[in-house]
Amino acid sequence: MSFDHLGLGVELLKALNAKGYTAPSPIQALAIPAILDGQDILARAQTGTGKTDAFALPLVEILSRKTGSGRHPRALVLTPTRELALQVAESIKGYARRLAMRCTVVYGGVRIHPQIARLRRGIDILVATPGRLLDLAGRRHLYLSRIEFLVFDEADRMLDLGFSEEICEILDLVPAERRTMLFSATYTQQIRNLAGRMLKDPKHIDVTPRNTAAESVVQKLHLVDRSNKRTLLIHLITRENWSRVLIFTRTKHGANKLAEKLAAQGISAAALHSNKSQSCRTRTLKGFRNGEIRILVGTDVAARGLDISDLPYVVNYDMPGIPEDYVHRIGRTGRAGVSGTAVSLVSQDERNHLQAIEKLLKQKIPVVKVDGYTEDSDVPDFVLLRPDSASSEKRADKDLKELVARRNASKRRSRIRKAKTTGSGKSPGPNPKSRPGRRNEKAGKKPPRSGSRASQSSNQSKPRGRRFQIRRGQKPEQ
Ligand code: AMP
């Protein structure tokens, strides 16, 4: 099937051609003609099935056929998260600008005034998160009385996030006479209730069997002791050379901590969650999309609805407590016909979550053993060496100590080279920063006696936190 027979105009067909889309996805083939026909839609579609374009294309097509006042929005798309709002708006804008229509996005966490200014310039399609939308409407910068089309994207997530009151308030502000489209990846009783309240004789579209994971995603799990999760993750990322990875943690703190620990191992990583400022979240996502950031560690709220092309790996560092979240998370990979891998690190205390997920999926996720990191190996066969830490030195084997010594020597050589090229003429000596008493001298204090406690801690200050990881019994790689 091609896009030609769905009822879209020439400009949009050209846009699809420019994007390289050759055929509509199943949800597009079903939803586009129905929306163009004026029907309400209740669609259950997995993430990554092309559901954004399934509503974006017919919306733009219909609105372009008759011009509005240009002052107030005629279509409103609601999303649960800011990231999804930005993403959806990007898609719609690509089509809207071809037909001289304006699409704007509003979401919280950023200054409201630039959004007010944009709304004043006039608008046809508005993409919004519920909180900021109500804020703008409450301050009378936004009138929703001209809304003809109302779209709920990831409606189940909106309810999970506790937006049901906001949804009721928004329904009070939009005209009763309108077309409504409700898209949800999972289909709970709550969603059925919401649909019953606001849809009129909707066309039911169901392109996935109930709560299943995308077939294009290879799933596997490692049973691992909680205390070994991080080292196993680092092992997988480095040994298997994973290029771009989205990792889910249960908490924001956990996301921060993991991103820091990965960065300390020289793996470029950043955290994404709702405690970060919106500008930081946008910057982080941009870095991840363009490849500057290799690992993105996020919580469900911020990272779940993301559409990142070419994302080969999703990792459940913590297993989700809500089984449906598993489907959403792993749906970030294996999108648009490209295969992906979803890896879950499951500790003993998460077995009940795993059982619930497997029950929902009606399938067992294959268990894969990684030598040295299995749940039953009480002592993992890796060591972390902190130079100058007596206990760590004791545990480290000869190979590892040699590796660290070689690295330190190479660093010293490069410092000397640098000093020569910058023309400072001074040789920095064996390790200038860790010379005893250096800091105290600066502070006008007498340097401590060599071998004293203060001198030792000064010596330790530089290498602390620099960790080298190596598997026991393996030759260190240089
Ligand atoms: P969505 O489910 O809307 O998040 O879309 C998932 C991905 O599929 C996005 O990157 C879209 O650009 C892409 N996509 C949507 N429709 C098509 C299509 N008909 N052919 C190829 N890719 C598509």
Coordinates of C-alpha atoms and ligand atoms in Angstrom, one line a residue:
M1 CA 0.0 0.0 0.0
S2 CA 1.2 3.5 -0.7
F3 CA 0.3 6.9 0.9
D4 CA -1.3 8.0 -2.4
H5 CA -4.7 6.5 -1.6
L6 CA -5.2 7.7 1.9
G7 CA -6.7 11.1 1.0
L8 CA -3.7 13.3 1.8
G9 CA -2.9 16.3 -0.5
V10 CA 0.0 16.8 -2.8
E11 CA 2.1 18.9 -0.4
L12 CA 2.0 16.3 2.4
L13 CA 2.7 13.5 -0.1
K14 CA 5.8 15.4 -1.1
A15 CA 6.8 15.8 2.6
L16 CA 6.5 12.1 3.1
N17 CA 8.5 11.4 0.0
A18 CA 11.2 13.8 1.3
K19 CA 11.3 11.9 4.6
G20 CA 11.8 8.7 2.7
Y21 CA 8.6 7.0 3.9
T22 CA 7.5 4.6 1.2
A23 CA 4.4 3.1 2.8
P24 CA 2.1 3.9 5.7
S25 CA 2.6 1.9 8.8
P26 CA -0.5 -0.2 9.9
I27 CA -1.8 2.5 12.3
Q28 CA -1.3 5.2 9.6
A29 CA -3.2 3.1 7.0
L30 CA -6.1 2.8 9.4
A31 CA -6.2 6.1 11.2
I32 CA -5.5 8.6 8.4
P33 CA -8.6 7.8 6.3
A34 CA -10.8 7.6 9.5
I35 CA -9.7 11.0 10.8
L36 CA -10.0 12.6 7.3
D37 CA -13.5 11.1 7.4
G38 CA -14.4 13.0 10.6
Q39 CA -14.3 10.1 13.0
D40 CA -13.2 10.0 16.6
I41 CA -10.4 7.5 17.2
L42 CA -9.5 5.2 20.0
A43 CA -6.1 3.7 19.0
R44 CA -4.0 1.2 20.8
A45 CA -0.6 1.2 19.2
Q46 CA 2.8 0.2 20.4
T47 CA 5.5 2.9 20.7
G48 CA 7.5 3.2 17.5
T49 CA 4.6 2.3 15.2
G50 CA 4.4 5.7 13.6
K51 CA 1.4 6.9 15.7
T52 CA 2.5 10.5 15.7
D53 CA 2.2 10.8 11.9
A54 CA -1.0 8.8 12.1
F55 CA -2.7 11.9 13.7
A56 CA -0.3 14.7 12.6
L57 CA -0.9 14.2 8.8
P58 CA -4.7 14.2 8.8
L59 CA -4.8 17.1 11.3
V60 CA -2.6 19.3 9.1
E61 CA -4.5 18.2 6.0
I62 CA -8.0 19.0 7.3
L63 CA -6.9 22.3 8.9
S64 CA -5.2 23.5 5.8
R65 CA -8.4 23.1 3.8
K66 CA -10.1 26.0 5.5
T67 CA -8.3 28.9 7.0
G68 CA -9.1 29.8 10.6
S69 CA -8.9 33.2 12.4
G70 CA -5.2 32.5 12.9
R71 CA -5.6 33.9 16.5
H72 CA -6.6 30.8 18.5
P73 CA -5.6 27.2 18.1
R74 CA -7.9 24.9 16.2
A75 CA -6.2 21.7 17.2
L76 CA -4.7 20.7 20.6
V77 CA -2.4 17.8 21.1
L78 CA -1.8 16.8 24.8
T79 CA 1.3 14.8 25.8
P80 CA 2.4 13.6 29.3
T81 CA 6.0 14.8 29.1
R82 CA 7.8 17.8 27.9
E83 CA 10.2 15.7 25.8
L84 CA 7.3 14.1 24.0
A85 CA 5.7 17.5 23.5
L86 CA 8.8 18.8 21.8
Q87 CA 9.1 15.6 19.7
V88 CA 5.5 15.7 18.5
A89 CA 5.6 19.4 17.8
E90 CA 8.8 18.8 15.6
S91 CA 6.9 16.3 13.6
I92 CA 3.8 18.4 13.1
K93 CA 5.9 21.6 12.3
G94 CA 7.6 19.7 9.5
Y95 CA 4.2 19.2 7.8
A96 CA 2.5 22.4 8.9
R97 CA 5.1 24.8 7.5
R98 CA 4.6 23.4 4.0
L99 CA 1.0 24.5 4.2
A100 CA 1.7 27.9 5.8
M101 CA 0.2 26.8 9.1
R102 CA 1.6 27.5 12.6
C103 CA 2.3 25.0 15.2
T104 CA 3.6 25.9 18.7
V105 CA 4.6 23.9 21.7
V106 CA 4.1 24.9 25.4
Y107 CA 5.4 23.0 28.4
G108 CA 6.5 23.7 32.0
G109 CA 9.9 24.1 33.5
V110 CA 10.8 27.0 31.2
R111 CA 10.0 30.8 31.2
I112 CA 6.3 31.4 30.3
H113 CA 6.8 34.8 28.6
P114 CA 8.4 33.6 25.4
Q115 CA 5.5 31.1 25.1
I116 CA 2.9 33.9 25.7
A117 CA 4.7 36.0 23.0
R118 CA 4.5 33.1 20.5
L119 CA 0.8 32.5 21.3
R120 CA 0.1 36.2 20.6
R121 CA 1.6 35.8 17.1
G122 CA -1.2 33.4 16.3
I123 CA -1.4 29.7 16.0
D124 CA -3.2 26.8 14.3
I125 CA -2.0 23.7 16.2
L126 CA -0.9 23.7 19.8
V127 CA 1.1 20.9 21.4
A128 CA 1.1 21.1 25.2
T129 CA 1.7 19.4 28.5
P130 CA -1.4 19.7 30.7
G131 CA 0.0 21.9 33.6
R132 CA 1.4 24.7 31.5
L133 CA -1.6 24.7 29.2
L134 CA -3.9 25.3 32.1
D135 CA -1.6 27.9 33.5
L136 CA -1.7 29.8 30.2
A137 CA -5.4 29.4 29.9
G138 CA -5.9 30.5 33.5
R139 CA -3.9 33.7 32.8
R140 CA -6.1 34.3 29.7
H141 CA -3.2 34.1 27.2
L142 CA -4.9 31.1 25.6
Y143 CA -8.4 30.5 24.4
L144 CA -9.5 26.9 23.7
S145 CA -13.0 27.7 22.6
R146 CA -12.1 27.3 18.9
I147 CA -10.6 23.8 19.3
E148 CA -11.9 21.5 16.6
F149 CA -9.5 18.6 17.2
L150 CA -8.3 17.2 20.5
V151 CA -5.6 14.6 20.6
F152 CA -4.3 12.6 23.6
D153 CA -1.0 11.1 23.0
E154 CA 0.2 8.4 25.4
A155 CA -3.0 8.8 27.3
D156 CA -2.2 5.9 29.6
R157 CA 1.0 7.7 30.7
M158 CA -1.0 10.9 31.4
L159 CA -3.2 9.0 33.8
D160 CA -0.3 7.2 35.4
L161 CA 1.3 10.6 36.1
G162 CA -1.8 11.7 37.8
F163 CA -3.2 14.2 35.2
S164 CA -6.8 13.0 35.4
E165 CA -7.9 16.2 37.2
E166 CA -6.1 18.4 34.6
I167 CA -7.8 16.4 31.8
C168 CA -11.2 17.1 33.3
E169 CA -10.4 20.8 33.5
I170 CA -9.2 20.9 29.9
L171 CA -12.3 19.1 28.7
D172 CA -14.3 21.9 30.3
L173 CA -12.4 24.5 28.3
V174 CA -12.8 22.9 24.9
P175 CA -16.0 22.9 22.9
A176 CA -18.2 19.8 23.3
E177 CA -18.5 19.7 19.5
R178 CA -15.1 18.5 18.4
R179 CA -13.3 15.5 17.1
T180 CA -11.2 13.6 19.7
M181 CA -8.4 11.1 19.2
L182 CA -7.0 9.0 22.0
F183 CA -3.7 7.2 21.5
S184 CA -2.5 4.8 24.1
A185 CA 0.2 2.1 24.1
T186 CA -1.5 0.0 26.7
Y187 CA -5.2 -0.4 27.3
T188 CA -6.3 -0.3 30.9
Q189 CA -9.7 0.0 32.4
Q190 CA -9.0 3.6 33.2
I191 CA -8.3 4.3 29.6
R192 CA -11.6 2.6 28.6
N193 CA -13.4 4.8 31.1
L194 CA -11.7 8.0 29.8
A195 CA -12.5 7.0 26.2
G196 CA -16.2 6.3 27.2
R197 CA -16.4 9.8 28.6
M198 CA -15.0 11.8 25.8
L199 CA -15.2 9.9 22.5
K200 CA -18.3 9.8 20.3
D201 CA -18.8 6.5 18.5
P202 CA -15.0 6.1 17.9
K203 CA -13.3 4.0 15.4
H204 CA -11.3 1.3 17.3
I205 CA -7.9 0.8 16.0
D206 CA -5.8 -2.0 17.4
V207 CA -2.5 -2.7 15.7
T208 CA -0.9 -4.7 18.4
P209 CA -2.0 -7.7 20.4
R210 CA -2.7 -6.8 24.0
N211 CA 0.3 -5.5 25.9
T212 CA 3.0 -7.2 23.9
A213 CA 6.5 -6.1 23.2
A214 CA 7.6 -5.2 19.6
E215 CA 8.8 -8.2 17.7
S216 CA 11.8 -6.2 16.4
V217 CA 13.2 -6.1 20.0
V218 CA 15.4 -8.9 21.2
Q219 CA 14.9 -9.3 24.9
K220 CA 17.3 -10.9 27.4
L221 CA 18.0 -10.7 31.1
H222 CA 20.9 -11.2 33.4
L223 CA 20.2 -12.4 36.9
V224 CA 22.8 -10.5 38.9
D225 CA 23.5 -9.6 42.5
R226 CA 22.3 -6.0 43.1
S227 CA 25.8 -5.0 44.2
N228 CA 27.3 -6.2 40.9
K229 CA 24.8 -4.5 38.6
R230 CA 27.0 -1.5 37.9
T231 CA 30.1 -3.5 37.1
L232 CA 28.2 -5.9 34.9
L233 CA 26.7 -2.9 33.0
I234 CA 30.2 -1.4 32.5
H235 CA 31.4 -4.8 31.4
L236 CA 28.6 -5.1 28.8
I237 CA 29.0 -1.5 27.5
T238 CA 32.8 -1.7 27.1
R239 CA 33.3 -5.4 26.1
E240 CA 30.4 -5.5 23.7
N241 CA 31.2 -2.0 22.6
W242 CA 27.6 -0.7 22.9
S243 CA 27.4 2.5 20.9
R244 CA 24.2 4.3 22.1
V245 CA 22.3 3.1 25.2
L246 CA 19.3 4.3 27.1
I247 CA 19.2 3.1 30.6
F248 CA 16.3 3.2 33.0
T249 CA 16.6 3.6 36.7
R250 CA 13.9 3.6 39.3
T251 CA 14.8 6.9 41.0
K252 CA 16.2 10.3 39.9
H253 CA 19.0 9.9 42.5
G254 CA 19.8 6.5 41.0
A255 CA 20.0 8.0 37.5
N256 CA 22.4 10.7 38.7
K257 CA 24.6 8.3 40.6
L258 CA 24.8 5.9 37.7
A259 CA 25.6 8.6 35.2
E260 CA 28.4 9.9 37.5
K261 CA 29.9 6.5 38.0
L262 CA 29.9 5.8 34.2
A263 CA 31.5 9.1 33.5
A264 CA 34.1 8.3 36.2
Q265 CA 35.0 5.2 34.1
G266 CA 35.5 7.4 31.0
I267 CA 32.1 6.5 29.4
S268 CA 30.3 9.6 28.3
A269 CA 27.0 9.6 30.2
A270 CA 24.3 12.0 31.4
A271 CA 21.2 11.8 33.5
L272 CA 17.7 12.8 32.3
H273 CA 14.9 13.3 34.8
S274 CA 12.4 15.8 36.1
N275 CA 14.7 17.4 38.7
K276 CA 16.9 18.7 35.9
S277 CA 16.1 22.1 34.5
Q278 CA 14.3 22.0 31.1
S279 CA 17.2 23.7 29.3
C280 CA 19.5 21.0 30.7
R281 CA 17.1 18.2 29.7
T282 CA 16.8 19.7 26.2
R283 CA 20.7 20.0 25.9
T284 CA 21.2 16.4 27.2
L285 CA 18.7 15.0 24.7
K286 CA 20.3 16.9 21.9
G287 CA 23.7 15.6 22.9
F288 CA 22.4 12.0 23.0
R289 CA 20.7 12.4 19.7
N290 CA 23.8 13.7 17.9
G291 CA 26.1 11.1 19.5
E292 CA 28.0 13.4 21.9
I293 CA 26.5 11.5 24.8
R294 CA 26.9 7.7 24.6
I295 CA 24.8 6.7 27.5
L296 CA 21.5 8.3 28.7
V297 CA 20.3 7.3 32.2
G298 CA 16.7 8.3 32.8
T299 CA 13.6 7.7 34.8
D300 CA 10.3 6.7 33.2
V301 CA 8.9 10.1 33.3
A302 CA 11.5 11.8 31.2
A303 CA 12.8 9.1 29.0
R304 CA 9.9 6.8 28.2
G305 CA 8.2 8.6 25.3
L306 CA 11.4 9.4 23.4
D307 CA 11.8 8.7 19.8
I308 CA 15.5 8.4 19.1
S309 CA 16.4 7.0 15.8
D310 CA 19.2 4.4 15.8
L311 CA 19.0 3.4 19.4
P312 CA 20.3 -0.2 19.5
Y313 CA 20.2 -0.8 23.3
V314 CA 17.8 -0.2 26.1
V315 CA 18.7 -1.4 29.6
N316 CA 16.5 -1.9 32.6
Y317 CA 19.0 -1.2 35.3
D318 CA 16.1 -1.3 37.8
M319 CA 13.1 -3.4 36.8
P320 CA 9.9 -1.4 36.6
G321 CA 7.3 -1.9 39.2
I322 CA 4.5 -1.4 36.7
P323 CA 4.6 -4.2 34.1
E324 CA 3.2 -2.0 31.3
D325 CA 6.3 0.3 31.8
Y326 CA 8.5 -2.5 30.6
V327 CA 6.7 -2.5 27.3
H328 CA 7.0 1.3 27.0
R329 CA 10.7 1.3 27.9
I330 CA 11.8 -1.4 25.5
G331 CA 9.7 0.2 22.8
R332 CA 12.4 2.9 22.7
T333 CA 14.5 0.5 20.6
G334 CA 13.6 -1.6 17.6
R335 CA 11.7 1.3 16.1
A336 CA 10.5 1.8 12.6
G337 CA 11.5 -1.7 11.4
V338 CA 15.1 -1.6 12.8
S339 CA 15.9 -4.3 15.3
G340 CA 17.1 -3.5 18.9
T341 CA 18.1 -5.2 22.1
A342 CA 16.5 -4.8 25.5
V343 CA 18.6 -6.0 28.4
S344 CA 17.3 -6.3 31.9
L345 CA 19.5 -6.6 35.0
V346 CA 17.4 -8.4 37.5
S347 CA 18.4 -8.9 41.2
Q348 CA 16.8 -11.2 43.7
D349 CA 14.5 -8.5 45.1
E350 CA 13.1 -7.7 41.6
R351 CA 12.0 -11.3 40.8
N352 CA 8.4 -10.4 41.6
H353 CA 8.5 -7.5 39.1
L354 CA 10.0 -9.9 36.5
Q355 CA 7.2 -12.4 37.1
A356 CA 4.5 -9.7 36.6
I357 CA 6.2 -8.6 33.4
E358 CA 6.4 -12.1 32.0
K359 CA 2.8 -12.7 32.9
L360 CA 1.7 -9.5 31.0
L361 CA 3.9 -10.4 28.0
K362 CA 2.7 -14.0 28.2
Q363 CA 6.3 -15.1 27.5
K364 CA 9.5 -15.8 29.3
I365 CA 12.4 -13.5 28.8
P366 CA 15.5 -15.5 28.0
V367 CA 18.2 -15.6 30.8
V368 CA 21.7 -15.1 29.6
K369 CA 24.7 -15.8 31.9
V370 CA 27.8 -13.6 31.9
D371 CA 30.7 -15.3 33.6
G372 CA 31.7 -13.7 36.8
Y373 CA 28.5 -11.7 37.2
T374 CA 25.9 -14.3 37.8
E375 CA 23.8 -14.1 40.8
D376 CA 25.3 -17.2 42.4
S377 CA 28.9 -16.0 42.2
D378 CA 29.3 -14.5 45.6
V379 CA 32.7 -12.9 44.8
P380 CA 32.7 -11.2 41.5
D381 CA 35.9 -11.9 39.5
F382 CA 36.8 -8.3 39.0
V383 CA 38.6 -5.8 41.2
L384 CA 38.6 -2.1 41.4
L385 CA 41.9 -0.6 42.2
R386 CA 42.3 2.7 43.9
P387 CA 46.0 3.5 43.8
D388 CA 47.3 4.4 47.3
S389 CA 44.4 2.6 49.0
A390 CA 46.1 0.0 51.1
S391 CA 43.1 -2.4 51.1
S392 CA 42.5 -2.0 47.4
E393 CA 46.2 -2.6 46.6
K394 CA 46.1 -5.8 48.6
R395 CA 43.3 -7.1 46.6
A396 CA 44.6 -6.1 43.2
D397 CA 46.6 -8.6 41.2
K398 CA 50.0 -8.0 39.6
D399 CA 48.6 -7.4 36.1
L400 CA 46.4 -4.6 37.3
K401 CA 49.1 -2.9 39.3
E402 CA 51.4 -2.9 36.3
L403 CA 48.6 -1.5 34.1
V404 CA 48.1 1.4 36.6
A405 CA 51.8 2.0 36.8
R406 CA 52.1 2.1 33.0
R407 CA 49.2 4.6 32.7
N408 CA 50.7 6.8 35.4
A409 CA 54.1 6.8 33.6
S410 CA 52.4 7.6 30.3
K411 CA 50.5 10.5 31.9
R412 CA 53.7 11.9 33.4
R413 CA 55.4 11.8 30.0
S414 CA 52.5 13.6 28.3
R415 CA 52.6 16.3 31.0
I416 CA 56.3 16.8 30.4
R417 CA 55.7 17.0 26.6
K418 CA 52.9 19.5 27.2
A419 CA 55.0 21.7 29.5
K420 CA 57.7 21.8 26.7
T421 CA 55.3 22.7 23.9
T422 CA 53.6 25.5 26.0
G423 CA 57.1 26.8 26.6
S424 CA 56.8 27.0 30.4
G425 CA 60.3 25.5 30.4
K426 CA 59.6 23.9 33.7
S427 CA 59.5 20.2 34.0
P428 CA 56.6 19.3 36.2
G429 CA 58.5 16.5 37.9
P430 CA 57.2 13.1 38.7
N431 CA 53.7 14.2 39.8
P432 CA 53.6 17.9 40.6
K433 CA 50.1 17.9 42.0
S434 CA 50.8 15.3 44.6
R435 CA 54.0 16.8 45.9
P436 CA 53.8 16.8 49.7
G437 CA 52.7 20.1 51.2
R438 CA 51.9 21.7 47.9
R439 CA 48.5 22.9 48.9
N440 CA 49.6 23.9 52.4
E441 CA 52.4 25.9 51.0
K442 CA 49.9 27.9 48.9
A443 CA 47.8 28.5 52.0
G444 CA 50.9 29.8 53.8
K445 CA 51.1 26.8 56.1
K446 CA 54.1 24.8 56.9
P447 CA 54.4 21.7 54.7
P448 CA 53.7 18.5 56.8
R449 CA 56.6 16.2 57.5
S450 CA 56.9 13.4 54.9
G451 CA 55.2 10.3 56.1
S452 CA 52.8 12.2 58.4
R453 CA 49.1 11.7 58.1
A454 CA 48.5 15.0 56.4
S455 CA 51.3 14.2 53.9
Q456 CA 49.7 10.9 53.1
S457 CA 46.3 12.4 52.5
S458 CA 47.9 15.0 50.3
N459 CA 49.6 12.2 48.3
Q460 CA 46.3 10.5 47.9
S461 CA 44.3 13.4 46.9
K462 CA 45.1 13.2 43.2
P463 CA 44.5 9.5 42.4
R464 CA 41.4 9.2 44.5
G465 CA 38.4 8.3 42.5
R466 CA 40.5 7.2 39.5
R467 CA 39.6 3.6 39.2
F468 CA 40.7 1.0 36.8
Q469 CA 38.7 -2.0 36.3
I470 CA 39.9 -5.3 35.1
R471 CA 38.9 -8.9 35.1
R472 CA 41.0 -11.2 37.2
G473 CA 43.1 -13.6 35.2
Q474 CA 42.9 -11.5 32.0
K475 CA 45.8 -9.7 30.4
P476 CA 45.3 -5.9 30.8
E477 CA 44.5 -4.2 27.5
Q478 CA 46.4 -1.1 26.7
Ligands
AMP1 P1 6.2 7.2 16.5 O1 5.6 5.8 16.8 O2 5.2 8.2 16.1 O3 7.0 7.7 17.7 O4 7.2 6.9 15.3 C1 8.3 6.1 15.4 C2 9.3 6.4 14.2 O5 8.8 5.9 13.0 C3 9.6 7.9 14.0 O6 11.0 8.0 14.0 C4 9.0 8.2 12.6 O7 9.8 9.1 11.9 C5 9.1 6.8 11.9 N1 8.0 6.6 11.0 C6 6.7 7.0 11.1 N2 6.0 6.6 10.0 C7 6.8 6.0 9.2 C8 6.6 5.3 7.9 N3 5.5 5.3 7.3 N4 7.7 4.8 7.3 C9 8.9 4.9 8.0 N5 9.2 5.4 9.2 C10 8.1 6.0 9.8

